[in-house]
CSV table of N, CA and C in Angstrom, one decimal:
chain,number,residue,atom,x,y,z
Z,232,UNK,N,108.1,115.2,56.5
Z,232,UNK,CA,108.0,114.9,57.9
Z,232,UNK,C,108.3,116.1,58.7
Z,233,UNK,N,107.4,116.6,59.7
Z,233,UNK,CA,107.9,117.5,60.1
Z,233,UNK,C,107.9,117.6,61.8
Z,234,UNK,N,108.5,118.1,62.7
Z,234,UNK,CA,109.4,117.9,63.7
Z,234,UNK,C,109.0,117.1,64.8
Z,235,UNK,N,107.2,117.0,64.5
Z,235,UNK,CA,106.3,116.4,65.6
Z,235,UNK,C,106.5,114.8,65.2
Z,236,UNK,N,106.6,114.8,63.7
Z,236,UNK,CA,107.0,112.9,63.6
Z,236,UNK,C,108.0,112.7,63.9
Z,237,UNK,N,109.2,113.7,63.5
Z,237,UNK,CA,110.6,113.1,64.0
Z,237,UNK,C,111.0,112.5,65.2
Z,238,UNK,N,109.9,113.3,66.1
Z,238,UNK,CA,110.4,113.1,67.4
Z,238,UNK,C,109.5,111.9,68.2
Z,239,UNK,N,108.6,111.3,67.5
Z,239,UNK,CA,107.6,110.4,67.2
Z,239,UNK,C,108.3,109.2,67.1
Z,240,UNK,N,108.9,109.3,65.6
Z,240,UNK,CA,109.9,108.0,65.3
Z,240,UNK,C,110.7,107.9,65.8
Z,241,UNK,N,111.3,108.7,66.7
Z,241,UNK,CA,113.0,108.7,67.7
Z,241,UNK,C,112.0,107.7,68.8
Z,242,UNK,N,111.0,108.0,69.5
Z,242,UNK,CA,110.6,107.2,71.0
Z,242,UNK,C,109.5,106.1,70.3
Z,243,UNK,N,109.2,105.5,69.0
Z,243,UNK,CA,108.3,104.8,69.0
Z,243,UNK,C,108.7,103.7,67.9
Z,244,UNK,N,108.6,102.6,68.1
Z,244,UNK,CA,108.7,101.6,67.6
Z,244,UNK,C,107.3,100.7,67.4
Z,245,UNK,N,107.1,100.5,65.8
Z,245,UNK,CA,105.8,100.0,65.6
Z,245,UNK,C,105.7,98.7,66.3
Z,246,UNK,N,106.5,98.2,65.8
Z,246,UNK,CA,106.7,96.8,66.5
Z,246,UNK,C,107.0,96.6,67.9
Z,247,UNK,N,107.5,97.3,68.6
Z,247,UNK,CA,108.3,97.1,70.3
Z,247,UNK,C,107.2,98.5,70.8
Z,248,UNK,N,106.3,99.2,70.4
Z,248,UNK,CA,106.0,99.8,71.2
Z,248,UNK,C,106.8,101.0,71.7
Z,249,UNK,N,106.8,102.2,72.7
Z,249,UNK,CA,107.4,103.1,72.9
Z,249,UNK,C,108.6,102.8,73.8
Z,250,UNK,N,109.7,103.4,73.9
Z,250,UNK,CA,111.0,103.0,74.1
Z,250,UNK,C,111.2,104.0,75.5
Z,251,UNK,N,111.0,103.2,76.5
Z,251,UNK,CA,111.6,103.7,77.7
Z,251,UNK,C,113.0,103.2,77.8
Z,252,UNK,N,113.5,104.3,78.2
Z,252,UNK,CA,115.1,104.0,79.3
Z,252,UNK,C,115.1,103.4,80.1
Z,253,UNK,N,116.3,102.6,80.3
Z,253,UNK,CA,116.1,102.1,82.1
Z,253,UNK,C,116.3,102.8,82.8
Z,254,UNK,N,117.3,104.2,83.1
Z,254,UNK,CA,117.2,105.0,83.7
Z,254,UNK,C,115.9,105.7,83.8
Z,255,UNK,N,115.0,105.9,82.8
Z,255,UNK,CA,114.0,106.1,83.5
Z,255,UNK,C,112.9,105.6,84.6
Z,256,UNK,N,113.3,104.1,84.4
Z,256,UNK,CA,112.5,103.6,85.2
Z,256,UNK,C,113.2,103.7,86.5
Z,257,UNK,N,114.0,103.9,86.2
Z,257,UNK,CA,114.8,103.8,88.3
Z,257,UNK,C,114.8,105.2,88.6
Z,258,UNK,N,114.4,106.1,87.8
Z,258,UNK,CA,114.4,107.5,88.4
Z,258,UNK,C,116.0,108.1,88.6
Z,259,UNK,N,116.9,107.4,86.9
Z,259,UNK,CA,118.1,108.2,86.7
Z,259,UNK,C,119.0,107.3,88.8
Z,260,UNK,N,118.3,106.7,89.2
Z,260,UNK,CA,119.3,106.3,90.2
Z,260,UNK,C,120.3,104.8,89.4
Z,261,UNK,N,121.2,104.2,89.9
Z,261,UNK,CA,121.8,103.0,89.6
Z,261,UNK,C,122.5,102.2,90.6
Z,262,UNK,N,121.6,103.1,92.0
Z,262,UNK,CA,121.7,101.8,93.3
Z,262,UNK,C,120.9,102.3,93.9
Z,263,UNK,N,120.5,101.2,95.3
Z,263,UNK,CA,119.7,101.2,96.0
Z,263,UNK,C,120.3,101.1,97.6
Z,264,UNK,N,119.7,101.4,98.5
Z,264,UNK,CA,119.8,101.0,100.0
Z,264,UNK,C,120.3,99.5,100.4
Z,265,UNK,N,119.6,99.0,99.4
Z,265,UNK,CA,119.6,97.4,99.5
Z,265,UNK,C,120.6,96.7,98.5
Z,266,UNK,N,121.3,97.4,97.5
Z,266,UNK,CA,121.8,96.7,96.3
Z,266,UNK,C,123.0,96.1,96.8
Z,267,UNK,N,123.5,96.1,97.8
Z,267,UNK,CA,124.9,95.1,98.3
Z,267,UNK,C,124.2,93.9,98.5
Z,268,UNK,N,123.1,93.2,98.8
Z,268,UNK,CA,122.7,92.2,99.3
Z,268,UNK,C,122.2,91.5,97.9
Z,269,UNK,N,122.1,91.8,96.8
Z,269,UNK,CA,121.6,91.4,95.7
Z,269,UNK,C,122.5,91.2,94.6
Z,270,UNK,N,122.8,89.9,95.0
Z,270,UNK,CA,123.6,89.0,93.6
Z,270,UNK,C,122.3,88.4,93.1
Z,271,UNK,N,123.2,87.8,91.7
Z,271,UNK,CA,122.1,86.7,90.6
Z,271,UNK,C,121.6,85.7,91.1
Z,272,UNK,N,121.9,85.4,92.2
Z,272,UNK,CA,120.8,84.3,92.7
Z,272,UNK,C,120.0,84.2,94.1
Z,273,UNK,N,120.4,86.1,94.8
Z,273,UNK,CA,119.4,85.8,95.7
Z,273,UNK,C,118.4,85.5,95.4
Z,274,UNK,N,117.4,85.6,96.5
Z,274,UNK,CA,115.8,85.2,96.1
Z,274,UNK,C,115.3,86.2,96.5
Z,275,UNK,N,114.1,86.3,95.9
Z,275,UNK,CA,113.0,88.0,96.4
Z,275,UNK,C,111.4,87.1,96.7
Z,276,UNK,N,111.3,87.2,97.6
Z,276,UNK,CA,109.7,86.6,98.1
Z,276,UNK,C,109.2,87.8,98.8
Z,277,UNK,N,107.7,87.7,97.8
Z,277,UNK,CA,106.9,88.6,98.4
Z,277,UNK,C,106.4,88.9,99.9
Z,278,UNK,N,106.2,89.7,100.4
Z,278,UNK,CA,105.9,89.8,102.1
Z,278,UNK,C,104.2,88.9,102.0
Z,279,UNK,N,103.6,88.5,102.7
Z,279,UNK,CA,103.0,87.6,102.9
Z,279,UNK,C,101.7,88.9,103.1
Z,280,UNK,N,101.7,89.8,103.9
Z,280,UNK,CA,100.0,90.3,104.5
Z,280,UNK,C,100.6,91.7,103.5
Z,281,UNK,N,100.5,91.9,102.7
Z,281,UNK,CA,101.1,93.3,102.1
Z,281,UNK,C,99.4,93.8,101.1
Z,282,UNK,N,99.5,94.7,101.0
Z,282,UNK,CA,98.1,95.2,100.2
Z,282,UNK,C,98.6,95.1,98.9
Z,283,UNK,N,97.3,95.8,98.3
Z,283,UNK,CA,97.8,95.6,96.1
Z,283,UNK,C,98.5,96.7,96.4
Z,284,UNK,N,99.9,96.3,95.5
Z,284,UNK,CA,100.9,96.9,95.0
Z,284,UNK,C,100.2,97.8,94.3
Z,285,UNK,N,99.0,97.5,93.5
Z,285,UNK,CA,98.8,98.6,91.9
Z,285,UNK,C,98.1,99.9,93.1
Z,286,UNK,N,97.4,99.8,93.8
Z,286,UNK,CA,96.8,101.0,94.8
Z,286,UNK,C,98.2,102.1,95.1
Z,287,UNK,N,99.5,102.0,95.1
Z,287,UNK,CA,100.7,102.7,95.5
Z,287,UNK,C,100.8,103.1,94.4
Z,288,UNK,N,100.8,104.9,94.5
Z,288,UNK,CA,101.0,105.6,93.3
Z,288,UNK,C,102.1,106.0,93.1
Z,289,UNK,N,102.9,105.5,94.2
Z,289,UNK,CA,104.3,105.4,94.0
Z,289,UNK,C,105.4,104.4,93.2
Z,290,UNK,N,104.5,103.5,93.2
Z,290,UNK,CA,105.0,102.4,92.1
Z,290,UNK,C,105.1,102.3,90.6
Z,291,UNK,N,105.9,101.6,90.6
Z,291,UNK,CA,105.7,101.5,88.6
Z,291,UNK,C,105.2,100.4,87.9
Z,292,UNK,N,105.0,100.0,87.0
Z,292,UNK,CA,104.5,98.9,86.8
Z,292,UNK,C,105.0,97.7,87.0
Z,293,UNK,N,107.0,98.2,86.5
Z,293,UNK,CA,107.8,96.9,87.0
Z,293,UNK,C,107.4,96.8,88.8
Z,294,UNK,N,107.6,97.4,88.9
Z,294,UNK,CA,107.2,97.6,90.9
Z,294,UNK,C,106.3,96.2,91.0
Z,295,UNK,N,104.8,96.7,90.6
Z,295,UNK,CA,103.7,95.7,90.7
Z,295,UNK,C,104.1,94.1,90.4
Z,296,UNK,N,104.8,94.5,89.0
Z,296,UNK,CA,104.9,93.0,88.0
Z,296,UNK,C,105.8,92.2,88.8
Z,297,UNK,N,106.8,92.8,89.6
Z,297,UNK,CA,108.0,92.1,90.4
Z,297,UNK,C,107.5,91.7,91.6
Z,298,UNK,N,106.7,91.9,92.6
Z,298,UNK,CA,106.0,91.8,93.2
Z,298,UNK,C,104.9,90.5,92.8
Z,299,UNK,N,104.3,90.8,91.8
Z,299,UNK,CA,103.0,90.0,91.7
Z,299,UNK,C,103.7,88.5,91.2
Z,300,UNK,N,104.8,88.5,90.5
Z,300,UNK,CA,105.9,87.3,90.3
Z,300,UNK,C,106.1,86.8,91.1
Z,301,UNK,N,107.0,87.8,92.0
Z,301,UNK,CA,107.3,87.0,93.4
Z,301,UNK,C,106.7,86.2,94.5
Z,302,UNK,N,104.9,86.3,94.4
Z,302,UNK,CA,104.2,86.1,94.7
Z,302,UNK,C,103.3,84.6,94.5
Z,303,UNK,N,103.4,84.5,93.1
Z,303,UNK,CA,103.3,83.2,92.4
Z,303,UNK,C,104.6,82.1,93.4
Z,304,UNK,N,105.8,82.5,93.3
Z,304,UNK,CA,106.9,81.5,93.5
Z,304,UNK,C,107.9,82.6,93.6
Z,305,UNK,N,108.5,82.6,94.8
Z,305,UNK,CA,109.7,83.2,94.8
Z,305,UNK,C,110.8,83.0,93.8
Z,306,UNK,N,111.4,84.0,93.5
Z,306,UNK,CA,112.5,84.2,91.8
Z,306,UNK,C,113.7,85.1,92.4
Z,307,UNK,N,114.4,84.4,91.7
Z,307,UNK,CA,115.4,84.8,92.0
Z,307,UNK,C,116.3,86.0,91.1
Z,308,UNK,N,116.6,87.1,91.3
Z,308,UNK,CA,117.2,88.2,90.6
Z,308,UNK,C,117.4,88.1,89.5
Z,309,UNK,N,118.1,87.3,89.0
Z,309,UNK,CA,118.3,86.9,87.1
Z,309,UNK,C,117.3,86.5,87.0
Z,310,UNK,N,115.7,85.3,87.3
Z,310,UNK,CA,114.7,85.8,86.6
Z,310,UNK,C,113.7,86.4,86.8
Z,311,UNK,N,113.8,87.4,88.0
Z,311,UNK,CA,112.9,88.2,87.5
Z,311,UNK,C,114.3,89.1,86.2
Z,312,UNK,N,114.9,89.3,86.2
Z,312,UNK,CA,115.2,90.3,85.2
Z,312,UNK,C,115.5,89.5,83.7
Z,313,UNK,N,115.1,88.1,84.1
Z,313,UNK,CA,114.6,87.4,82.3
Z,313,UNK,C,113.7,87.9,82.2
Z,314,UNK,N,112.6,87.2,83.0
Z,314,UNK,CA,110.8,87.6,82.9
Z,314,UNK,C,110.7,89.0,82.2
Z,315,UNK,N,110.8,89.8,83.0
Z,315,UNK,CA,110.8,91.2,82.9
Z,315,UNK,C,111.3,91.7,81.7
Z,316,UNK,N,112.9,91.3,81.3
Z,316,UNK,CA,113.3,91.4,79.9
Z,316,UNK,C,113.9,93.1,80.7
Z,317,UNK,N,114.8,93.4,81.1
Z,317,UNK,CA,115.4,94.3,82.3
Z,317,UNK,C,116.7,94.4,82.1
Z,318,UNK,N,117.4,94.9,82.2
Z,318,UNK,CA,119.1,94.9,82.8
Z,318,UNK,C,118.8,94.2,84.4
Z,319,UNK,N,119.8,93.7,85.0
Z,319,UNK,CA,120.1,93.5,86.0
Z,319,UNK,C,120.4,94.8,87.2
Z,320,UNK,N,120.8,95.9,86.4
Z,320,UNK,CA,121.2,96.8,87.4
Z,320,UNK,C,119.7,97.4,87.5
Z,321,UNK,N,119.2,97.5,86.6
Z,321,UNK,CA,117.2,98.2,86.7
Z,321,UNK,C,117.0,97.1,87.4
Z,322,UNK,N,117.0,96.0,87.3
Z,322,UNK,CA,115.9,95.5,88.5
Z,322,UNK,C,116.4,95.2,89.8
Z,323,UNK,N,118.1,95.3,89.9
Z,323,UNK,CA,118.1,95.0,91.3
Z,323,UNK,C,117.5,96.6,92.2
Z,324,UNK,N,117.5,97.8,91.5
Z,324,UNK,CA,117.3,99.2,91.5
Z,324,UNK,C,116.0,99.2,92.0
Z,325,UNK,N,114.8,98.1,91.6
Z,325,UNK,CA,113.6,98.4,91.7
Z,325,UNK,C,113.5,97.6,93.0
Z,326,UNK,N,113.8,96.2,92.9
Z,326,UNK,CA,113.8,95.5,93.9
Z,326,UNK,C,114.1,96.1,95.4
Z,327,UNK,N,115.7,97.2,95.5
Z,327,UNK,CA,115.5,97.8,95.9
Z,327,UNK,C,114.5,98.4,96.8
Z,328,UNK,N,113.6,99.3,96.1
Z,328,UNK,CA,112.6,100.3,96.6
Z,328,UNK,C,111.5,99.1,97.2
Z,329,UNK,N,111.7,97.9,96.6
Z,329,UNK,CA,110.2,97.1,97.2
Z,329,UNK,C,110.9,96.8,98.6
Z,330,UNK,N,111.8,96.0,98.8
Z,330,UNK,CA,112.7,96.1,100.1
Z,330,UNK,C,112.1,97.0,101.1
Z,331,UNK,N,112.5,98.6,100.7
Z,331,UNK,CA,112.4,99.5,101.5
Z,331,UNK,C,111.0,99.6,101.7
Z,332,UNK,N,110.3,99.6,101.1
Z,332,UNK,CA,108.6,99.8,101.1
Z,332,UNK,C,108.0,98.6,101.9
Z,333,UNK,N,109.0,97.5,102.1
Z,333,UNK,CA,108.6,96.0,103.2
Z,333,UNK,C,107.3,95.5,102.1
Z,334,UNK,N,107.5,95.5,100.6
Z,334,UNK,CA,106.5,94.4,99.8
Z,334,UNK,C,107.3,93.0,99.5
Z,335,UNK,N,108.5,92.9,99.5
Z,335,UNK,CA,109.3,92.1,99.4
Z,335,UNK,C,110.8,91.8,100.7
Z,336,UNK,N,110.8,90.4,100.6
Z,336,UNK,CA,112.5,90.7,101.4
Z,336,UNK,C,113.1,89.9,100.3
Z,337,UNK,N,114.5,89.7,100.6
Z,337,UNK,CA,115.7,88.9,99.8
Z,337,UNK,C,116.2,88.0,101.0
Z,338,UNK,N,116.3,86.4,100.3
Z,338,UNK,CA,116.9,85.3,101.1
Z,338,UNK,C,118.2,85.5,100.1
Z,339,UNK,N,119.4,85.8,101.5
Z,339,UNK,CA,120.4,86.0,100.6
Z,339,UNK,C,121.2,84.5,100.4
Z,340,UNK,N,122.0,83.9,99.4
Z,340,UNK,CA,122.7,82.7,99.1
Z,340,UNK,C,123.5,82.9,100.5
Z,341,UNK,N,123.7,81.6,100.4
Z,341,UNK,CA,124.9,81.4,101.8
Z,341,UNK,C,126.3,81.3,100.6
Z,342,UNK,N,126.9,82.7,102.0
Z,342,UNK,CA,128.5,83.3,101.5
Z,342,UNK,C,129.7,82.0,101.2
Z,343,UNK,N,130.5,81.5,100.2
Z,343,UNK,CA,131.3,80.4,99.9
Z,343,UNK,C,132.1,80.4,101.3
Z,344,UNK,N,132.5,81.3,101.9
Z,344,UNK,CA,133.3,81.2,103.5
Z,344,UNK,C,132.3,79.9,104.5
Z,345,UNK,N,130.8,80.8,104.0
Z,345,UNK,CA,130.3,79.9,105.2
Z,345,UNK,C,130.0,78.5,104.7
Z,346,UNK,N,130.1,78.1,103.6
Z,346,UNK,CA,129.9,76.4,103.3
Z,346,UNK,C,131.2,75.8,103.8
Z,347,UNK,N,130.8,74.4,104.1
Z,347,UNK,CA,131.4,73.5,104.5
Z,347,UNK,C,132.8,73.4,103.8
Z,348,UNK,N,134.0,73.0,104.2
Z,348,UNK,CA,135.1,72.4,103.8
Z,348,UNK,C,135.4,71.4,102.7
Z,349,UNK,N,135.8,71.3,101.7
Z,349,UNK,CA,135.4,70.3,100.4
Z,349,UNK,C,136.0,69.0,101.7
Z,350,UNK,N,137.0,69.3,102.2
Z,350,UNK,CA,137.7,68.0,103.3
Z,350,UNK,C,136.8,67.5,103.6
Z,351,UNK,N,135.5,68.3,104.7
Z,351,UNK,CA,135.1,67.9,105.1
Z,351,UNK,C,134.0,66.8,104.5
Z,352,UNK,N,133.5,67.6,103.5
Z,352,UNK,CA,132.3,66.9,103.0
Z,352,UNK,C,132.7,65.5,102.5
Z,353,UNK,N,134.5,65.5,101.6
Z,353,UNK,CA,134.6,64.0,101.7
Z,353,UNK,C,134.6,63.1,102.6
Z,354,UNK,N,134.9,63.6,103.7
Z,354,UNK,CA,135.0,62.4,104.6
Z,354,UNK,C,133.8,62.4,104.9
Z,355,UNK,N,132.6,62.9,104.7
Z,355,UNK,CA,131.2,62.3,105.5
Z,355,UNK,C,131.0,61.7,103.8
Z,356,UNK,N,131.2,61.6,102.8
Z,356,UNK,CA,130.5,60.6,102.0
Z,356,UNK,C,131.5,59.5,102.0
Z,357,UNK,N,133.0,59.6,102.4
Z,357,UNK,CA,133.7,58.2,102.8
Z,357,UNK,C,132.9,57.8,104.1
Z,358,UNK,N,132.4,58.6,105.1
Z,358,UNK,CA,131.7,57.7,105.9
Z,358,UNK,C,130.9,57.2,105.9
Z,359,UNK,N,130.2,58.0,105.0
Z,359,UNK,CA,128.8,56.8,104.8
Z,359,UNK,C,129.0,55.5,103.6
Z,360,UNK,N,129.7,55.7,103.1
Z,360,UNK,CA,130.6,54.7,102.1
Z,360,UNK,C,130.9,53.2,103.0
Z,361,UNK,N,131.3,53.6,104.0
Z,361,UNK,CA,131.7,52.6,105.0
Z,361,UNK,C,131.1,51.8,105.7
Z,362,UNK,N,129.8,52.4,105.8
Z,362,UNK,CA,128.7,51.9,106.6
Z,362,UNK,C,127.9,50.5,105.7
């Protein structure tokens, strides 16, 4: 075997195909502008009048794929990074750059401060209990 396969069989797997890093795919970054706003269940909905993602040669394919997902049905951070089959830190990373490029926004969860009072909510189902 000589140095051109070795280095062949280190990046290629017959079965899985060639072995990218996730750092490669985020371009060695592991945040974004946007990564405070992205827990596991925001949502990421595509922008509505946005052109094809694949025409931006700035994009990657997760770029497009995340996009074109979010598109069908808005998804929420854990699946796109099932779908995808991703770490969570690579796709909040990518998601990211779609943010800042305005192909996507994030509906963020409402913060547990801002929900209702457990007090409260009993007493409106003892009130309707009553009725």
């Amino acid at each position: 075997m000589n140095g051109d396969d070795q280095g062949r069989n280190h990046w290629f797997d017959d079965e899985a195909g060639p072995v990218v890093r996730p750092y490669a795919m985020t371009r060695g970054r592991t945040t974004s502008a946007a990564q405070h706003r992205l827990d596991l269940i925001a949502v990421v909905v595509a922008e509505p009048d946005t052109g094809d993602p694949e025409s931006d040669p700035t994009l990657s394919p997760e770029h497009v794929e995340i996009v074109g997902l979010c598109r069908d049905t808005p998804q929420s951070v854990a699946e796109l990074a099932a779908e995808l089959d991703l770490p969570i830190g690579v796709v909040r990373v990518l998601i990211g750059d779609l943010v800042h490029a305005e192909l996507v926004h994030v509906n963020r969860p409402v913060p547990p401060a801002e929900l209702p009072d457990e007090s409260i909510l009993r007493d409106v189902i003892n009130g309707l209990r009553a009725l």
